[in-house]
XYZ file of C-alpha atoms in Angstrom:
229
model
C 125.508 -51.453 24.702
C 125.994 -52.828 21.195
C 123.140 -54.573 19.458
C 123.649 -58.312 19.154
C 123.222 -60.212 15.903
C 123.038 -63.972 15.430
C 124.143 -65.409 12.079
C 122.770 -68.882 11.292
C 124.382 -70.247 8.132
C 126.071 -73.555 7.293
C 128.474 -71.807 4.895
C 131.419 -70.813 7.082
C 132.893 -68.478 4.466
C 129.686 -66.431 4.338
C 129.386 -66.384 8.123
C 132.959 -65.194 8.507
C 132.505 -62.371 5.998
C 129.273 -61.251 7.624
C 130.710 -61.503 11.127
C 133.809 -59.485 10.205
C 131.864 -56.678 8.565
C 129.098 -56.509 11.174
C 131.695 -56.300 13.947
C 133.353 -53.457 12.040
C 129.986 -51.692 12.188
C 130.013 -52.006 15.969
C 127.641 -54.949 16.435
C 128.255 -57.911 18.694
C 128.021 -61.067 16.604
C 127.535 -64.740 17.337
C 127.214 -67.568 14.816
C 125.612 -70.987 14.451
C 126.248 -73.483 11.660
C 122.760 -74.994 11.691
C 119.189 -74.251 12.709
C 119.502 -76.877 15.397
C 122.541 -75.099 16.885
C 120.808 -71.746 16.554
C 117.819 -72.986 18.532
C 120.132 -73.824 21.421
C 121.156 -70.181 21.710
C 119.457 -67.826 24.137
C 117.524 -66.070 21.381
C 116.170 -63.457 23.778
C 119.711 -62.083 24.041
C 119.858 -61.116 20.353
C 118.407 -58.096 18.583
C 118.354 -59.559 15.072
C 119.001 -62.815 13.232
C 120.488 -63.345 9.771
C 119.121 -66.736 8.779
C 120.089 -68.881 5.833
C 117.188 -70.767 4.259
C 118.848 -73.765 2.620
C 120.801 -75.637 5.290
C 121.419 -79.294 5.978
C 118.924 -80.564 8.549
C 116.273 -78.064 9.570
C 115.703 -75.262 7.050
C 115.738 -71.579 7.915
C 112.016 -71.365 7.138
C 111.312 -74.188 9.596
C 113.465 -72.579 12.272
C 111.686 -69.239 11.850
C 108.305 -70.925 11.983
C 109.318 -72.749 15.140
C 110.550 -69.715 17.064
C 107.567 -67.588 16.003
C 105.261 -70.353 17.216
C 106.999 -70.052 20.561
C 106.366 -66.318 20.652
C 109.916 -65.101 20.008
C 109.850 -61.707 18.292
C 113.499 -61.366 17.279
C 113.635 -59.691 13.817
C 114.711 -62.127 11.082
C 116.397 -61.398 7.767
C 116.512 -64.402 5.452
C 119.598 -64.978 3.318
C 118.947 -67.291 0.401
C 119.648 -68.206 -3.187
C 115.926 -68.866 -3.604
C 114.610 -65.657 -5.071
C 111.266 -66.356 -6.698
C 108.202 -64.422 -5.616
C 106.794 -67.537 -3.957
C 110.046 -68.043 -2.041
C 109.887 -64.505 -0.694
C 106.217 -64.853 0.201
C 107.026 -68.057 2.061
C 109.756 -66.235 3.985
C 107.402 -63.484 5.076
C 104.607 -65.927 5.880
C 106.757 -67.791 8.418
C 107.706 -64.584 10.186
C 110.635 -63.081 8.276
C 111.111 -59.309 8.399
C 113.256 -58.983 5.287
C 114.655 -61.135 2.526
C 118.074 -60.809 0.842
C 118.943 -62.882 -2.213
C 122.378 -64.431 -2.681
C 124.801 -63.351 -3.926
C 124.521 -60.132 -1.986
C 126.725 -57.132 -1.365
C 127.932 -56.468 2.167
C 126.764 -52.872 1.876
C 123.248 -54.086 1.109
C 123.254 -56.437 4.100
C 124.493 -53.693 6.443
C 121.849 -51.296 5.131
C 119.075 -53.892 5.568
C 120.268 -54.756 9.074
C 120.196 -51.099 10.114
C 116.761 -50.603 8.567
C 115.222 -53.647 10.256
C 116.750 -52.756 13.637
C 115.463 -49.203 13.318
C 111.980 -50.443 12.393
C 111.979 -52.901 15.289
C 112.993 -50.131 17.679
C 110.122 -47.929 16.494
C 107.697 -50.808 16.891
C 109.034 -51.517 20.356
C 110.107 -54.976 19.302
C 113.116 -56.225 21.149
C 114.093 -59.770 21.807
C 115.172 -58.582 25.247
C 111.502 -57.852 25.941
C 110.498 -61.430 25.252
C 109.096 -63.140 28.266
C 110.263 -66.530 27.142
C 113.554 -68.356 27.161
C 113.822 -70.958 24.428
C 116.504 -73.611 24.211
C 115.459 -75.980 21.434
C 112.372 -77.790 22.697
C 112.702 -76.416 26.226
C 110.658 -73.251 26.735
C 110.420 -71.185 29.919
C 107.449 -68.816 29.839
C 108.024 -66.116 32.456
C 104.636 -64.552 31.832
C 102.715 -67.743 32.566
C 105.398 -69.046 34.936
C 105.422 -72.341 33.099
C 107.933 -74.760 31.659
C 107.304 -76.585 28.386
C 109.415 -79.483 27.143
C 108.696 -80.973 23.730
C 105.510 -78.839 23.744
C 104.312 -80.558 26.945
C 103.689 -78.442 30.046
C 105.786 -79.527 33.014
C 104.231 -78.731 36.373
C 106.730 -76.957 38.640
C 106.435 -75.438 42.060
C 107.108 -71.698 42.427
C 110.554 -72.376 43.874
C 111.442 -74.879 41.166
C 110.433 -72.412 38.443
C 112.409 -69.579 40.036
C 115.430 -71.847 40.451
C 115.339 -72.993 36.838
C 114.714 -69.416 35.679
C 117.735 -68.148 37.608
C 120.015 -70.724 35.996
C 118.527 -70.525 32.489
C 118.716 -66.728 32.377
C 122.448 -67.063 32.970
C 123.431 -70.049 30.819
C 126.829 -71.599 31.453
C 127.398 -69.433 34.550
C 128.276 -71.240 37.771
C 126.118 -70.515 40.822
C 127.305 -71.631 44.233
C 124.693 -73.017 46.609
C 125.233 -69.958 48.791
C 124.548 -67.552 45.923
C 121.385 -69.485 44.989
C 120.171 -69.218 48.588
C 120.874 -65.470 48.550
C 118.791 -64.993 45.405
C 115.874 -67.323 46.143
C 115.606 -67.418 49.913
C 117.096 -64.083 51.010
C 114.116 -63.396 53.283
C 114.014 -66.905 54.724
C 116.278 -67.777 57.665
C 117.856 -71.145 58.337
C 117.953 -72.359 54.736
C 120.785 -74.831 54.276
C 122.727 -75.789 51.182
C 121.030 -79.180 51.360
C 117.753 -77.398 50.525
C 119.222 -76.347 47.189
C 120.278 -79.914 46.420
C 116.798 -81.243 47.197
C 115.109 -78.742 44.880
C 117.633 -79.434 42.129
C 116.980 -83.171 42.421
C 113.221 -82.678 42.137
C 113.617 -80.277 39.240
C 115.874 -82.642 37.327
C 113.396 -85.472 37.819
C 110.597 -83.379 36.313
C 112.795 -82.339 33.383
C 113.248 -85.958 32.298
C 115.673 -86.294 29.393
C 116.598 -82.609 29.795
C 117.775 -83.119 33.388
C 121.431 -82.945 32.397
C 120.903 -79.326 31.347
C 121.390 -78.589 35.046
C 124.996 -79.544 35.634
C 127.016 -79.369 38.804
C 130.663 -79.377 39.789
C 131.568 -80.698 43.195
C 132.638 -77.930 45.516
C 131.462 -75.158 43.200
C 127.737 -75.381 42.468
C 125.277 -75.602 39.589
C 124.929 -74.153 36.117
C 122.575 -74.337 33.139
C 124.579 -76.289 30.591
C 123.429 -75.499 27.046
C 125.815 -78.121 25.673
C 123.539 -80.773 27.146
C 120.408 -79.592 25.332
């Protein structure tokens, strides 16, 4: 399976060039035009991030600091026109793994990407090993079995956590009530589809302003809607 790279840069021309060349190298590539959009991605699904520093809204440094604070280990390579020693030290201090000054050559970026991925592999660092799912200010910690929203812990029952985890691990994928029952209550007889609806209702209530992240379509089922985050 190809390694996945996320490019976060508000300069579309740079993103397009990077995406084209990284795909030619065999990587799967996704892009975001802002830190805010990048934080809505399922970061655990990526193996490396190319992150611009100077963007409108949240800076790349702030984004890196935020995801490191949440325990996400995805390797980060900063791309920036800021190239003083202090700038580079700032990049490393907030959790960057490498630092490439603009303008850069594509060959240099490819070489740095390969080097950082290789180093991460040796160190056993893989975003896929993260035990957290982070969508902006919504964090699911699968190690502690806890949900955090806006840095506040939300108390969930075991079933509610497993239900949210099932949906969030498969963002934007529709689950019928029957398939949810099969995955969560396979050993329990006489569970009806109404049971799913009741748990969804309770879960949404606890999620407050993030309740719409669990969307439904009549006759089909439920899905974790990242567009609502």
